[in-house]
Structures are given as structure tokens and as C-alpha cells.
Short mmCIF file of C-alpha atoms in Angstrom, two decimals:
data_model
loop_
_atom_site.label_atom_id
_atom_site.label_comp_id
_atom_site.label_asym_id
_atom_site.label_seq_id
_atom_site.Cartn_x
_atom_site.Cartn_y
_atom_site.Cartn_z
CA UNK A 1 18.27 -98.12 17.20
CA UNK A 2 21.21 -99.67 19.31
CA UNK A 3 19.70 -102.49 20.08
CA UNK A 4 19.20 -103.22 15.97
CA UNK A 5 22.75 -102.22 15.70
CA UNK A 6 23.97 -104.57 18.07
CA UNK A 7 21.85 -107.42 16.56
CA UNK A 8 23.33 -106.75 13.46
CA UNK A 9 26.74 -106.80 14.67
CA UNK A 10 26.25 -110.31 16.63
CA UNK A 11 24.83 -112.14 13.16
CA UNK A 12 27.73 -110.68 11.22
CA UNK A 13 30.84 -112.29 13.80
CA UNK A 14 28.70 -115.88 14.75
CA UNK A 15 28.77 -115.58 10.61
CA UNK A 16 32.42 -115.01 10.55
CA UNK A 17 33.41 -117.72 13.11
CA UNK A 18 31.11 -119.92 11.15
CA UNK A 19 32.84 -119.66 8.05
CA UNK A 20 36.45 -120.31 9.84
CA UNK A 21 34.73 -123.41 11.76
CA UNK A 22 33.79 -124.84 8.46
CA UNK A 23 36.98 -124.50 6.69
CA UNK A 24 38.98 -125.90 9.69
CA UNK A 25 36.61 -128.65 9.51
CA UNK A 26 37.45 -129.41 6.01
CA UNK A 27 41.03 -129.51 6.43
CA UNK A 28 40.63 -132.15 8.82
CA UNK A 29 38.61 -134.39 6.90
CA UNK A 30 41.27 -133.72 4.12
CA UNK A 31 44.38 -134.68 6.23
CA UNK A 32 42.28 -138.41 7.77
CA UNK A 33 41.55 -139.45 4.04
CA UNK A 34 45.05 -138.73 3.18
CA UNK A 35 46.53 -140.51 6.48
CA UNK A 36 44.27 -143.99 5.81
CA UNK A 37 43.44 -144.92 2.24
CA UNK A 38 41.75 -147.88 1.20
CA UNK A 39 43.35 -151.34 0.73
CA UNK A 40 41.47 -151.72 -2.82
CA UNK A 41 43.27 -148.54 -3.93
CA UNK A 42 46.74 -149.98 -2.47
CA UNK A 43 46.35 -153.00 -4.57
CA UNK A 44 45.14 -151.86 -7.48
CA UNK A 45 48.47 -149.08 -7.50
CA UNK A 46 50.80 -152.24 -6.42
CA UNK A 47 50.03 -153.37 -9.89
CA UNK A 48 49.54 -150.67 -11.97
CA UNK A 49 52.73 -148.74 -10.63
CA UNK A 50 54.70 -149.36 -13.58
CA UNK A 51 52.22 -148.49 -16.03
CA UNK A 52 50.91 -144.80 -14.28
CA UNK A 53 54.36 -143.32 -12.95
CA UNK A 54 53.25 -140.09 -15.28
CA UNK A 55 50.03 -139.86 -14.79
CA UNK A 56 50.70 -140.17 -10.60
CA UNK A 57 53.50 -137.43 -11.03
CA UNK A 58 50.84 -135.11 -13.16
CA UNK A 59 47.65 -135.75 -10.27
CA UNK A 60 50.21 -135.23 -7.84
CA UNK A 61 51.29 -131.80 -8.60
CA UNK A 62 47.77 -130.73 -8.98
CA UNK A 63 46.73 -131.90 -5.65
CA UNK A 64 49.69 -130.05 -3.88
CA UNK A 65 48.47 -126.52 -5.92
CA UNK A 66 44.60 -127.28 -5.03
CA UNK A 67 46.18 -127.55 -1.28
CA UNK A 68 48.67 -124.55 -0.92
CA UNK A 69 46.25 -122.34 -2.89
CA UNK A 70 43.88 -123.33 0.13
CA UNK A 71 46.07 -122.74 2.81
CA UNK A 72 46.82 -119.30 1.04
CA UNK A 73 42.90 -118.63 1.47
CA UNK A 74 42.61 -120.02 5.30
CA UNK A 75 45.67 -117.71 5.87
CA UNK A 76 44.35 -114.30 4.02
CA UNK A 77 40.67 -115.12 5.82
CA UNK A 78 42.27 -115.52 9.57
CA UNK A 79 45.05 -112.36 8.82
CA UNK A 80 41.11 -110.38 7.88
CA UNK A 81 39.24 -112.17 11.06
CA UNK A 82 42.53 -111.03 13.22
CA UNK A 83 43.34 -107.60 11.72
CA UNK A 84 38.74 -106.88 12.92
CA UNK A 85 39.84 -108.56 15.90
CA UNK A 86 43.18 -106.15 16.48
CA UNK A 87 41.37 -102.60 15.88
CA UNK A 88 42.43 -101.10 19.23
CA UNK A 89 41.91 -97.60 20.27
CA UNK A 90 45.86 -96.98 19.40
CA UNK A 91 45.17 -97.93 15.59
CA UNK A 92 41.97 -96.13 15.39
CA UNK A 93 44.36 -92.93 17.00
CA UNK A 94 46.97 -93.59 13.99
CA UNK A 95 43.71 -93.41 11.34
CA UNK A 96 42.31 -90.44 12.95
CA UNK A 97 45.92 -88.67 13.11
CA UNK A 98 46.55 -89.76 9.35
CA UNK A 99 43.00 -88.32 8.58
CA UNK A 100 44.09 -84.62 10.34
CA UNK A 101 46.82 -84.89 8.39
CA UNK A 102 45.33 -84.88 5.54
CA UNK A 103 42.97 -82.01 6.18
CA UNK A 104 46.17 -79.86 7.93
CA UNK A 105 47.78 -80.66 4.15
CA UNK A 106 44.55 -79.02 3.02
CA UNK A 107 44.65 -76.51 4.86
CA UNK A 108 48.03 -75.76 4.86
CA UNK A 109 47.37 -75.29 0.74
CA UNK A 110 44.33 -73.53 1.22
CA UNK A 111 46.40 -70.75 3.65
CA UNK A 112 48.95 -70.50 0.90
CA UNK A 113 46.95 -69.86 -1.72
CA UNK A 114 45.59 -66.47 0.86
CA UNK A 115 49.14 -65.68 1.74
CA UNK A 116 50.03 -65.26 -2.23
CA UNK A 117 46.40 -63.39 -2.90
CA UNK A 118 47.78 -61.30 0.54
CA UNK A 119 50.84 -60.67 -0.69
CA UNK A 120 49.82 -59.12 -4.14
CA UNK A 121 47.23 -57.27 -2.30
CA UNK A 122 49.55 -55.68 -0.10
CA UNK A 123 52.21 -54.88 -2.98
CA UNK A 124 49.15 -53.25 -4.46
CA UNK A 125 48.52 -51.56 -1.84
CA UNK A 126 51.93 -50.29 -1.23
CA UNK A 127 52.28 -49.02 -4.91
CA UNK A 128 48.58 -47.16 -4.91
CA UNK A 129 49.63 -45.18 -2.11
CA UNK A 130 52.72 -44.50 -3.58
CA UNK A 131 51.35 -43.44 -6.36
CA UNK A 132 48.87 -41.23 -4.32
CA UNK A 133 51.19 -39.81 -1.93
CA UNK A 134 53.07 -38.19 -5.11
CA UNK A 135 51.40 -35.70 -7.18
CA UNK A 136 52.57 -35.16 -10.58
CA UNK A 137 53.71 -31.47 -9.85
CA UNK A 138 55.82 -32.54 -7.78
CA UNK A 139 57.61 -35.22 -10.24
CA UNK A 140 60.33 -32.98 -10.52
CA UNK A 141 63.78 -33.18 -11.84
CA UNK A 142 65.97 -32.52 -8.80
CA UNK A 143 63.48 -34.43 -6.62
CA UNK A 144 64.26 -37.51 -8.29
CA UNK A 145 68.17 -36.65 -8.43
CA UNK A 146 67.56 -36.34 -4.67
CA UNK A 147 66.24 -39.56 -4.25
CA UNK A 148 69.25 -40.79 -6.79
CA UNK A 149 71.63 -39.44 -4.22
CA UNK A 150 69.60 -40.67 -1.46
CA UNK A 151 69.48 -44.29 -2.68
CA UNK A 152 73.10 -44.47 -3.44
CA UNK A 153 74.36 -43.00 -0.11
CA UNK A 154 71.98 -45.97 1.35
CA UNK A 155 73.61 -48.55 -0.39
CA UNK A 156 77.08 -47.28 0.52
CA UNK A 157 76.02 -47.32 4.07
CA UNK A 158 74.51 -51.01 3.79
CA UNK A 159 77.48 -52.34 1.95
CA UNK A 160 79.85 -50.86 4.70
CA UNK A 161 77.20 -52.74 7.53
CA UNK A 162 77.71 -56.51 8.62
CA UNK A 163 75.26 -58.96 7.40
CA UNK A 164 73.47 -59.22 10.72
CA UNK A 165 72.12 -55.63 10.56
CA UNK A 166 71.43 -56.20 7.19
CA UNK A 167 69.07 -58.95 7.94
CA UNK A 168 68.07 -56.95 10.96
CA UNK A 169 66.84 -54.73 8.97
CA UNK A 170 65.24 -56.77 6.39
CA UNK A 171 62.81 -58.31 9.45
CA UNK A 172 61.79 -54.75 10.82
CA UNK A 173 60.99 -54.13 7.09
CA UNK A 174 58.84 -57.42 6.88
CA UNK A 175 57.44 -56.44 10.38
CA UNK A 176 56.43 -53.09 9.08
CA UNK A 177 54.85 -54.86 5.63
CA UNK A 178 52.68 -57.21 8.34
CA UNK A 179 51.67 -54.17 10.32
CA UNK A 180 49.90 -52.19 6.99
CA UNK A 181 47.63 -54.66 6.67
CA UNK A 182 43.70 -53.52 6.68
CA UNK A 183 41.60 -52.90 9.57
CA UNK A 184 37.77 -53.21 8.97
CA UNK A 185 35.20 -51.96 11.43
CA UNK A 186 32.43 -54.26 11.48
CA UNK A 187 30.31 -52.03 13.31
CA UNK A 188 30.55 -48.95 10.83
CA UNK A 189 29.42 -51.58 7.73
CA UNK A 190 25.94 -53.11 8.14
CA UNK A 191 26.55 -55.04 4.96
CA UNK A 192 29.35 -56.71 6.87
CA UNK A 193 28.30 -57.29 10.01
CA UNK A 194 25.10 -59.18 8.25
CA UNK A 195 26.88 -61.47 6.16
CA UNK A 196 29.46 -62.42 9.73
CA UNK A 197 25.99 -62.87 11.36
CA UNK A 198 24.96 -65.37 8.56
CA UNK A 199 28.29 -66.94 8.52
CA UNK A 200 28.12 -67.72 12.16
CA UNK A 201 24.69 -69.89 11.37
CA UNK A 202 26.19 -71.73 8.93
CA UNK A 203 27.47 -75.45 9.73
CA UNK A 204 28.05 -77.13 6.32
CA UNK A 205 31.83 -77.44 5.66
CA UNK A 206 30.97 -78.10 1.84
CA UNK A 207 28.60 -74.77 1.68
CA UNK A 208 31.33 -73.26 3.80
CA UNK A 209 33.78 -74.00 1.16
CA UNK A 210 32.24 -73.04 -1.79
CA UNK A 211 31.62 -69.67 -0.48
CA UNK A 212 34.97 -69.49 0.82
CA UNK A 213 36.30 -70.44 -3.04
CA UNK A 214 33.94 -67.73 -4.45
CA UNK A 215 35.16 -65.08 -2.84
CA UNK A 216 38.99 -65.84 -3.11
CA UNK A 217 37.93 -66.44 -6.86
CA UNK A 218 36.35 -62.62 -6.29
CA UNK A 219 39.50 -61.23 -5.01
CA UNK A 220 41.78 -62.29 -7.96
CA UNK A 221 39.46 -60.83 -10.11
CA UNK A 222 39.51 -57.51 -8.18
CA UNK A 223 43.55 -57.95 -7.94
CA UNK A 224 43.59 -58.19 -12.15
CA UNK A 225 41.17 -55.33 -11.85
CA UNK A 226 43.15 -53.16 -10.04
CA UNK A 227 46.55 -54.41 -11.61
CA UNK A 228 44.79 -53.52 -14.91
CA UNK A 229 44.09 -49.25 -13.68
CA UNK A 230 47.67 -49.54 -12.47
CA UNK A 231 48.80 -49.90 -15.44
CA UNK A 232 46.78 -47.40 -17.25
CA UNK A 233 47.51 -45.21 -14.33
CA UNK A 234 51.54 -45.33 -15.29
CA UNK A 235 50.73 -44.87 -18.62
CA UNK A 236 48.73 -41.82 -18.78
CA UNK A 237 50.98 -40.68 -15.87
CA UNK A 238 54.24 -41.24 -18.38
CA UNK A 239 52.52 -39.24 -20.79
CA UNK A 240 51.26 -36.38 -18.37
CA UNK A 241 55.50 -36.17 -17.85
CA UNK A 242 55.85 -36.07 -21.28
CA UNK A 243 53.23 -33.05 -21.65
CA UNK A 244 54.37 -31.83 -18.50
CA UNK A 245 58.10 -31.77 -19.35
CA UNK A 246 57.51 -30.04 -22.84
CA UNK A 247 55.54 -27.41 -21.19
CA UNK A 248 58.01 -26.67 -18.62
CA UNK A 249 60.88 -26.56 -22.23
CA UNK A 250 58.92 -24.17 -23.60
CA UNK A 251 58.54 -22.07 -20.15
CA UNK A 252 61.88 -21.97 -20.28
CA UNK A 253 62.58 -20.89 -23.66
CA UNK A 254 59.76 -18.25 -23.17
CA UNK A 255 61.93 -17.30 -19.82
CA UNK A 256 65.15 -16.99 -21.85
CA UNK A 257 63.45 -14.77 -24.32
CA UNK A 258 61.97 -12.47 -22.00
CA UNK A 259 65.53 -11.79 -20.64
CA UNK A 260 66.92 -11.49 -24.15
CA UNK A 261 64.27 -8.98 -24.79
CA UNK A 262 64.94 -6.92 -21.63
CA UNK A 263 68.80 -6.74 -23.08
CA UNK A 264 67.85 -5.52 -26.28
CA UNK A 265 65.24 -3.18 -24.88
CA UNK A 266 68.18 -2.09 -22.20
CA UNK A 267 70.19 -1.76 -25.08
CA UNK A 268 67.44 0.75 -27.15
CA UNK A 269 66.94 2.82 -24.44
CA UNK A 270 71.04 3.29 -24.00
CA UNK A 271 71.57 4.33 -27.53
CA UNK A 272 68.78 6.35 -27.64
CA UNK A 273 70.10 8.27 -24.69
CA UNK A 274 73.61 8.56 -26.40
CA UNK A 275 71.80 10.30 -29.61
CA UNK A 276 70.10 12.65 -27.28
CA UNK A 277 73.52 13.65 -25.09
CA UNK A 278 74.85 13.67 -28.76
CA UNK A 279 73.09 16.35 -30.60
CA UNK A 280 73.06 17.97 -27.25
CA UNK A 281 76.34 18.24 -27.29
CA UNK A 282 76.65 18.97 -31.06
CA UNK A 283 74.20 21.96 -30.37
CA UNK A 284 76.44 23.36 -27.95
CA UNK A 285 79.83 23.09 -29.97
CA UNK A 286 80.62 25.70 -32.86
CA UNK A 287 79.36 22.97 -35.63
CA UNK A 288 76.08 23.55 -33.70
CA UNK A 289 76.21 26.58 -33.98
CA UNK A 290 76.90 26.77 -38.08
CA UNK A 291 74.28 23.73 -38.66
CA UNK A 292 71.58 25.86 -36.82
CA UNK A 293 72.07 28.78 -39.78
CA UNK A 294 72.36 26.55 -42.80
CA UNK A 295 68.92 24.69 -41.44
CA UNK A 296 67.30 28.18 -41.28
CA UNK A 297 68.45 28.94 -44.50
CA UNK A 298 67.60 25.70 -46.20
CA UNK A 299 64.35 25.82 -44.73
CA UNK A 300 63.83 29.14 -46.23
CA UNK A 301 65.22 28.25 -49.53
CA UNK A 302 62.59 25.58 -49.35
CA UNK A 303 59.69 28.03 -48.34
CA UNK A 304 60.80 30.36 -51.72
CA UNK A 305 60.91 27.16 -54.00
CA UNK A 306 57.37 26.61 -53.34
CA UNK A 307 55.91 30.03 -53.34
CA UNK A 308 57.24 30.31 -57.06
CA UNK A 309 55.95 27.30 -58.06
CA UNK A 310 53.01 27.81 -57.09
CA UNK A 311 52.85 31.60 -58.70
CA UNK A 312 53.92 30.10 -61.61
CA UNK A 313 50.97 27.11 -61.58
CA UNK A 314 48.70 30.13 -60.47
CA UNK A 315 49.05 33.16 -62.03
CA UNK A 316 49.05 34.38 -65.54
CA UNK A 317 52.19 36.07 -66.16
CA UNK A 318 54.30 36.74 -69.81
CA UNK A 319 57.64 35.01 -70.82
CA UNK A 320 59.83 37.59 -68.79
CA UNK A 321 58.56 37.11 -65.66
CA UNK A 322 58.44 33.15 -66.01
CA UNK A 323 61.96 32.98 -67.00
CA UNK A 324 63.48 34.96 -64.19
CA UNK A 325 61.34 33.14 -61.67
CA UNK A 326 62.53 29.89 -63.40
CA UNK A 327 65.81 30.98 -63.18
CA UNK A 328 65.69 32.06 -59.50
CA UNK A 329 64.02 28.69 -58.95
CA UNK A 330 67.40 27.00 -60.37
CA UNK A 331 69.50 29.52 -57.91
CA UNK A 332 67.54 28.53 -55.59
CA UNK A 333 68.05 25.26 -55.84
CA UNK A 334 71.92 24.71 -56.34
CA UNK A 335 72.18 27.24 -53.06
CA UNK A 336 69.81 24.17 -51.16
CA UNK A 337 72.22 21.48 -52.39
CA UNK A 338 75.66 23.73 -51.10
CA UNK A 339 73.76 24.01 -47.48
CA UNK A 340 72.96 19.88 -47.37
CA UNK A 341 76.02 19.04 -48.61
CA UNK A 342 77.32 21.65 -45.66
CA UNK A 343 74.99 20.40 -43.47
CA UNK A 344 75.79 16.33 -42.98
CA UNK A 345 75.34 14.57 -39.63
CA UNK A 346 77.81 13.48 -37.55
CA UNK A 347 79.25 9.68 -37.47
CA UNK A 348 78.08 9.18 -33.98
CA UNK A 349 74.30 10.00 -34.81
CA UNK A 350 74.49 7.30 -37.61
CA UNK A 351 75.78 4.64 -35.65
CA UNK A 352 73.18 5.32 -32.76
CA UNK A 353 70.57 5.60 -35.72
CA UNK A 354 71.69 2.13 -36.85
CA UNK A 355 71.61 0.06 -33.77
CA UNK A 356 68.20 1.73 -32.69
CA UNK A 357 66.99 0.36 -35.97
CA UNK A 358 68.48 -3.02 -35.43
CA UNK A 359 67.12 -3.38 -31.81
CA UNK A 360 63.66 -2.31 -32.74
CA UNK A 361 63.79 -5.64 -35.52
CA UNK A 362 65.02 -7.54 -32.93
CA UNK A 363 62.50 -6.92 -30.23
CA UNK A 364 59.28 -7.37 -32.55
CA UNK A 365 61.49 -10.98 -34.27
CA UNK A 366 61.77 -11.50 -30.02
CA UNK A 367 57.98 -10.61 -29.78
CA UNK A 368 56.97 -13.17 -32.15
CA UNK A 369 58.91 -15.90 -31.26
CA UNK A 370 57.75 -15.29 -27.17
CA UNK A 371 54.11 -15.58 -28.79
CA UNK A 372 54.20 -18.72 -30.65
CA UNK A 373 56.34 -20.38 -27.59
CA UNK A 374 53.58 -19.16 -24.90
CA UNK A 375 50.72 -20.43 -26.99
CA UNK A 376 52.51 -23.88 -27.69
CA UNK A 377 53.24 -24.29 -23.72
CA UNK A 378 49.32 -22.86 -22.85
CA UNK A 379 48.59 -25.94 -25.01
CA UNK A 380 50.64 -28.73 -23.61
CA UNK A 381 49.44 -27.02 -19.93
CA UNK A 382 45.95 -27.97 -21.08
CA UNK A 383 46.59 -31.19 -22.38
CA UNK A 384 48.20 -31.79 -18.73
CA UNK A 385 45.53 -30.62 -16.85
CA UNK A 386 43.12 -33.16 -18.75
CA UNK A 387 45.09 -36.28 -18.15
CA UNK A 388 45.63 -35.06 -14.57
CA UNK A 389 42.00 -35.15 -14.02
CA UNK A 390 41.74 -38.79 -16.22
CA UNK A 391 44.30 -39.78 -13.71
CA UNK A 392 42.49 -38.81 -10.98
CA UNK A 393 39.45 -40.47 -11.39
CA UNK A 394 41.65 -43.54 -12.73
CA UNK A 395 42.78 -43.51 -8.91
CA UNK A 396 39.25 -42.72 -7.05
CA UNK A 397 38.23 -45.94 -9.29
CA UNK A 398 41.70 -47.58 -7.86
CA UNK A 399 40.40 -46.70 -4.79
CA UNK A 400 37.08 -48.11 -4.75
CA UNK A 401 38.06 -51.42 -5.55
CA UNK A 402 40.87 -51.70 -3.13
CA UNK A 403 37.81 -51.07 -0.67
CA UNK A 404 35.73 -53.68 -2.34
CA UNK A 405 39.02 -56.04 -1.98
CA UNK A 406 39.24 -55.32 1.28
CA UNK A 407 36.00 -56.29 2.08
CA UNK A 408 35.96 -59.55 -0.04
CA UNK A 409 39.36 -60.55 1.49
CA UNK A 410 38.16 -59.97 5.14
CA UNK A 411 34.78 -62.41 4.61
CA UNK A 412 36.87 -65.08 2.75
CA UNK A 413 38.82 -64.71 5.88
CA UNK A 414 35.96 -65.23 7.85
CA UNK A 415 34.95 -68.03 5.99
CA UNK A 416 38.22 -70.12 6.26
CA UNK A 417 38.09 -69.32 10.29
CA UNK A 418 34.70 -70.50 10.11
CA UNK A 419 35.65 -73.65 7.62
CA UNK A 420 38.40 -74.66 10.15
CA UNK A 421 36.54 -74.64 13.08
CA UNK A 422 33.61 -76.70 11.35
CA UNK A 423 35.97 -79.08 10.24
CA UNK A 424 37.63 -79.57 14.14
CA UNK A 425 34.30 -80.05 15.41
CA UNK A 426 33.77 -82.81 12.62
CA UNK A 427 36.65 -84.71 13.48
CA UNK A 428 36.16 -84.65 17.40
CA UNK A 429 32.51 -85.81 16.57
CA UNK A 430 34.79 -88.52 14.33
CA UNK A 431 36.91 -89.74 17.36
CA UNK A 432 34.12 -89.55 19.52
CA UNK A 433 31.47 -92.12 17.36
CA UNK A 434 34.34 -94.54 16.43
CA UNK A 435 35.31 -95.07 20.21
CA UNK A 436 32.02 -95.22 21.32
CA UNK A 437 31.48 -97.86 17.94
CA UNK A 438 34.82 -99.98 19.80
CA UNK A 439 33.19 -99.73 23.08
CA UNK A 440 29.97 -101.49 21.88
CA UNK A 441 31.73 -103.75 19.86
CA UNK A 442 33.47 -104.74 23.01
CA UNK A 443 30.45 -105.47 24.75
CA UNK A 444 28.73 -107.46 22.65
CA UNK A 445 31.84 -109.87 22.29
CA UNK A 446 31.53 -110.25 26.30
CA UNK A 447 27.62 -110.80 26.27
CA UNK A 448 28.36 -113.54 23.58
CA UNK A 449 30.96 -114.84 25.34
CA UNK A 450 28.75 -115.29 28.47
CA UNK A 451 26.44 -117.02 26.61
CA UNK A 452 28.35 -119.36 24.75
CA UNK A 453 29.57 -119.94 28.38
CA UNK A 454 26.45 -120.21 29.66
CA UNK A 455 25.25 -122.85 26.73
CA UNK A 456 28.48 -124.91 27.46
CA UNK A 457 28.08 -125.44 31.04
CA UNK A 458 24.84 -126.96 30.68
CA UNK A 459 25.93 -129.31 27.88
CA UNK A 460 28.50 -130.74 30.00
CA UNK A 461 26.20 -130.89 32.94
CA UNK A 462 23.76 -132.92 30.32
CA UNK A 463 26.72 -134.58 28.94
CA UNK A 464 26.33 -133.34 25.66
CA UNK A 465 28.80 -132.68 22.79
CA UNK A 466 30.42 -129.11 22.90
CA UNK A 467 30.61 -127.12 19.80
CA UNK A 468 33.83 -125.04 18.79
CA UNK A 469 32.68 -121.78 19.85
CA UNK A 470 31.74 -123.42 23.10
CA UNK A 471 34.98 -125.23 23.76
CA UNK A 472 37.06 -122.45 22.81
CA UNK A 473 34.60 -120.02 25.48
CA UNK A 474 35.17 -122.64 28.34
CA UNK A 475 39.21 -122.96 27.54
CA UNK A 476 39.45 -119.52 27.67
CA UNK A 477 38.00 -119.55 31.21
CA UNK A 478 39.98 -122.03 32.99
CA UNK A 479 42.86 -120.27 31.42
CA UNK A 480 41.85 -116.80 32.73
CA UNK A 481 41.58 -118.82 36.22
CA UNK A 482 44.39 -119.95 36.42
#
């Protein structure tokens, strides 16, 4: 195979120097006909000079545009034949540097796009375990008044720093970011550690890159994904604080009933105490005394009343008998009226009676009310506890596919490592055939030399004529002698 390729090479330069011998050759022959026209064509223009001034002028101009426009074309052929001839090793360097440029630009594009697809992953990642770390219980109100107070005391404190701690700062935070990235375990995942062991076999920057793609193209997916449960997660958690909030309302509406309802049963049990000490007392006192006999006697009176009715529905007796039992019926009852009218509570029992009445209403009203509060806040507790558990499995699913991300990220990771190293080797296999390409190139221009050499010392040993190639060969000698 080299020796075809070096064949090859030879025909194509003797083709080259060829084509430059035979336009040199031309524009000699031009420049002798031009230097010694013919005497018939000097005549014939003495006499005819008169009559063809325009038509000279016109040929004229034409012949000086057929000759610059082929000196333009022996210039552009020998700046081609001497830009082959100047291909150093420096200028192949500059082409290989321009070409690692070019993939570093790559690169360099490619390892942006990962740092932004990092960078949401971590802010993901920061706000899931947020999110996890606080429980909706604990969402309360003076825990967020805390951090209120918190958050402004911080500020005061930063605006009262200089700017250098504030940027100190600022670095330790972005050095604490850095440090939360994920650690996988190969080892633990056989998954994993089957797909590295496949990526190590392959060599094929193209496959390499296409896989790489595909799973960067994976991870934005599982970013929306998991952008998409955050959101739903701050929804339903907005409305668990609504639910949450309403039940803790009612709690304490149902906590500020209970205490009115201790007052007013407090206040019950007081004025049923003062109605006891009261009629003990009024037993005790004189009054007592008097009320004692006209309660005897009305309950007698009473007793009589209804014995005589009832004789009188009963038994069979004449129109004398009726009447005077009718008319000890009448005594009887204008002597009952005397005695109530005599026998009238006191003020203070009526009062007490009053306000025991009014309590009593107020407690059952209180009763109610605690009901239909403690039923509506059992409610909203239940509607809680079932977008609490929504939310949970909202976040095990959250969970899952920051895993999967994870995962994906590390073996597109993997993949670029892999992509960059392939591509290195490429390039050093690059620099490696095109110096190797100069060297033989080099080579073959001495063998042909040496030949041409070679052919030209015999001729002028024989006496024969040299060619270009030949004459140019055995210049170049003496002048390398001398």
C-alpha cells in the first residue's frame, strides 16, 4: 500500500512541473515572435498605417488583455504549486490547533448546555427537600413570623457588613451549592455498572454522541416532569393550608365556646347556691316561720276542696246537703286565695329563679352552636388528612424521578467523559498521519531529485540536451556545494 501511495504521489508532481514547464515555454515563444516580426508585415503596415490607425488601436488592446489575463493564470498556478510546496510542519500545527479549536468551541457549548440542565437540577433538588424537610403541621403561624424576624434581622446584619464579606459569603454559599451535588454508587446498581461497562467498549464519537444527546434530551424531560409535580405539589399544599387553617378557626371558636360555657355553667351553679342559702335563710327568719303555717293550711284547704268534690260527684245526697257543701267549697276557697296572697316569695328567689332560667337557654343555644362548629372542623380535618396523603405520594413520585434523573444525568456524564476522550485520541491519530503524510512526501521529492540528478549527469557525460527538471536538479547542486 505505500509503495502505490508513493507512485501516485510522484505522477501527480512530474504532472504539476509539467504543466508549469509548458506554460513557461509558451511565454517564451510569445515574447521571440513579438521581439522579430517579419519584413513582409513591416511593409505592408508602412503603407497601410494611415488607413488602420483604429483597427491597430482595437487588436492592440485585445492582445494586452489576452496577455495580462495569462500572466494572472501563470501567477495563481505558481502561488498553488508554492503554497503545496510551503506546507511545513508549523502550518500543518496552525490547522491542527484551528481544528481543536473548533471542537474545544464544541465542547465548551456542549458543557454549557450540562451546567444549565445541572443547575435546574440542583434548584430542584434544593426545593424538594425543602419541601420534604417541612411537614404541613408544622406550617404554622408563628413559625413563619419567626422566620419573618429571622430574615429581617439577617438583612440588617448584611447591610451593616462591608461588601467583601458579603461576597465572602456569597462563594461559601456557591461552595456549599457545588458540594450537594449527587453521589452514585456504581457498585450498589447493576443496571449502572453494565451500561459504564458498555460505554467503556464503545469507540465511535458519532454513536457516542447520539447517546450522549439522548439522554440529556431524557433529563429535560424528567426536569419538566418533576417541575410539573412541583407545581401540583404547591398547589394541593396551598389548599391543605387553606383546609388546615379553617379547621384550626373553627378549633378555636369551639375553644372559645367551651370557656363561655364553663362561665355560664359557673354562673348556674352560683345562683343556684344563692336560692338554696336563700330559703335557708328565709326558713330560719320569723317570715319562715309564718310561710311554714299558711303552706300547711293551704295545703289542707286544698285536701278539703277535693274531698267535697268528689262527695258531691259521688254520692247521692238532697238539695241541703249540696248547698252547704257548695257553700263551704266557696269558703274554702276565698280562705286559699287570703293564704297565697299571704304567702308570696321573696324578691331574691325570683331573681335567682330568673337567671337560672336564662343560663340553662344559654348553655343548650352554647351546646348547639359547639356541635355544628365541631362537626364543620371534623370535616375540614378530613379533607386535610386526604390531600396530606395525595401530597405524599405526589412527593414519593417526586422522589422517584429525581432518582431516575440522577441516574440519567450521571451516564450522560459518562458519555461526554467518554466523547472527549474519543475525540483526543482522534486528533492525536490526526497529527500523527499528517506528519507521517509530510515525511513521505519529503522523501519522495529527494528520491526524484536523485534521479533527475542521476539522468542529468549522464546526459552531459553523452553530451546530450538537459531538460528543465534536469537543469534546475544539477543548479541546485552546485549551489548546495558551494
Amino acid at each position: 500500500m505505500v509503495d502505490i501511495d508513493k507512485n501516485d504521489e510522484l505522477n501527480e508532481i512530474v504532472e504539476n512541473d509539467k504543466e508549469t514547464s509548458k506554460d513557461e515555454i509558451k511565454s517564451e515563444e510569445v515574447s521571440e515572435t513579438e521581439k522579430t516580426p517579419s519584413k513582409k508585415k513591416t511593409t505592408k503596415k508602412k503603407s497601410s498605417k494611415k488607413t488602420t490607425k483604429k483597427t491597430a488601436k482595437k487588436t492592440t488592446k485585445k492582445t494586452s488583455k489576452k496577455k495580462s489575463s495569462k500572466k494572472t493564470t501563470k501567477k495563481t498556478t505558481k502561488k498553488k504549486s508554492a503554497k503545496k510546496e510551503q506546507e511545513t510542519p508549523e502550518s500543518l500545527e496552525k490547522k491542527e490547533i484551528l481544528e481543536e479549536t473548533k471542537i474545544e468551541i464544541n465542547k465548551d457549548e456542549i458543557e454549557k448546555e450540562q451546567e444549565k440542565i445541572d443547575s435546574e437540577v440542583e434548584k430542584l433538588l434544593e426545593n424538594g427537600s425543602e419541601s420534604e424537610e417541612i411537614s404541613a403541621d408544622e406550617l404554622s403561624k408563628e413559625v413563619k413570623e419567626k422566620k419573618k424576624e429571622e430574615k429581617k434581622e439577617t438583612g440588617k446584619k448584611s447591610s451593616e457588613e462591608s461588601p467583601k464579606d458579603n461576597e465572602k459569603k456569597q462563594d461559601k454559599k456557591k461552595k456549599t451549592r457545588k458540594s450537594k451535588t449527587f453521589k452514585i454508587d456504581v457498585n450498589k446498581s447493576p443496571k449502572l455498572k453494565r451500561i459504564v461497562q458498555d460505554i467503556e467498549r464503545i469507540e465511535d464519537v458519532i454513536d457516542l454522541k447520539r447517546l450522549r444527546d439522548e439522554y440529556n434530551h431524557g433529563t429535560r424531560d424528567l426536569i419538566n416532569k418533576i417541575k410539573k409535580t412541583q407545581t401540583e405539589i404547591s398547589n394541593i399544599r396551598s389548599q391543605a393550608m387553606e383546609y388546615r387553617n379553617k379547621r384550626d378557626s373553627l378549633n378555636k371558636d369551639v375553644q372559645g365556646i367551651k370557656k363561655n360555657k364553663l362561665t355560664t355553667s359557673n354562673k348556674l351553679n352560683d345562683s343556684r347556691t344563692q336560692l338554696k342559702e336563700a330559703k335557708v335563710q328565709s326558713r330560719k327568719s320569723d317570715d319562715g316561720n309564718k310561710r311554714k303555717g299558711i303552706s300547711t293550711q293551704i295545703s289542707k284547704n286544698r285536701r278539703r276542696i277535693d274531698q267535697l268534690e268528689k262527695r258531691i260527684e259521688t254520692e247521692d245526697l238532697e238539695l241541703k246537703e249540696e248547698n252547704q257543701i257548695v257553700d263551704e267549697i266557696d269558703k274554702l276557697e276565698r280562705n286559699l286565695q287570703e293564704l297565697l296572697a299571704q304567702n308570696k316569695k321573696p324578691d331574691q328567689f325570683n331573681k335567682q329563679i330568673t337567671e337560672i332560667r336564662a343560663s340553662r337557654e344559654e348553655l343548650r343555644n352554647l351546646n348547639n352552636t359547639l356541635r355544628e362548629k365541631a362537626e364543620e372542623s371534623q370535616n375540614y380535618h378530613l379533607l386535610y388528612l386526604d390531600i396530606s396523603k395525595e401530597m405524599e405520594d405526589l412527593r414519593t413520585e417526586k422522589r422517584s424521578l429525581q432518582r431516575e434523573l440522577n441516574e440519567n444525568r450521571f451516564i450522560a456524564d459518562i458519555y461526554h467523559q467518554r466523547l472527549i476522550e474519543m475525540s483526543q485520541k482522534m486528533n492525536r491519530q490526526k497529527r500523527i498521519t499528517r506528519k507521517s503524510q509530510y515525511q513521505n512526501k519529503k522523501k519522495v521529492k529527494k528520491e526524484i531529485q536523485k534521479m533527475t540528478l542521476e539522468d542529468a549527469k549522464v546526459k552531459m557525460k553523452k553530451g546530450v540536451k538537459l531538460n528543465i527538471f534536469e537543469a534546475r536538479a544539477f543548479l541546485e547542486e552546485q549551489a548546495n556545494k558551494k
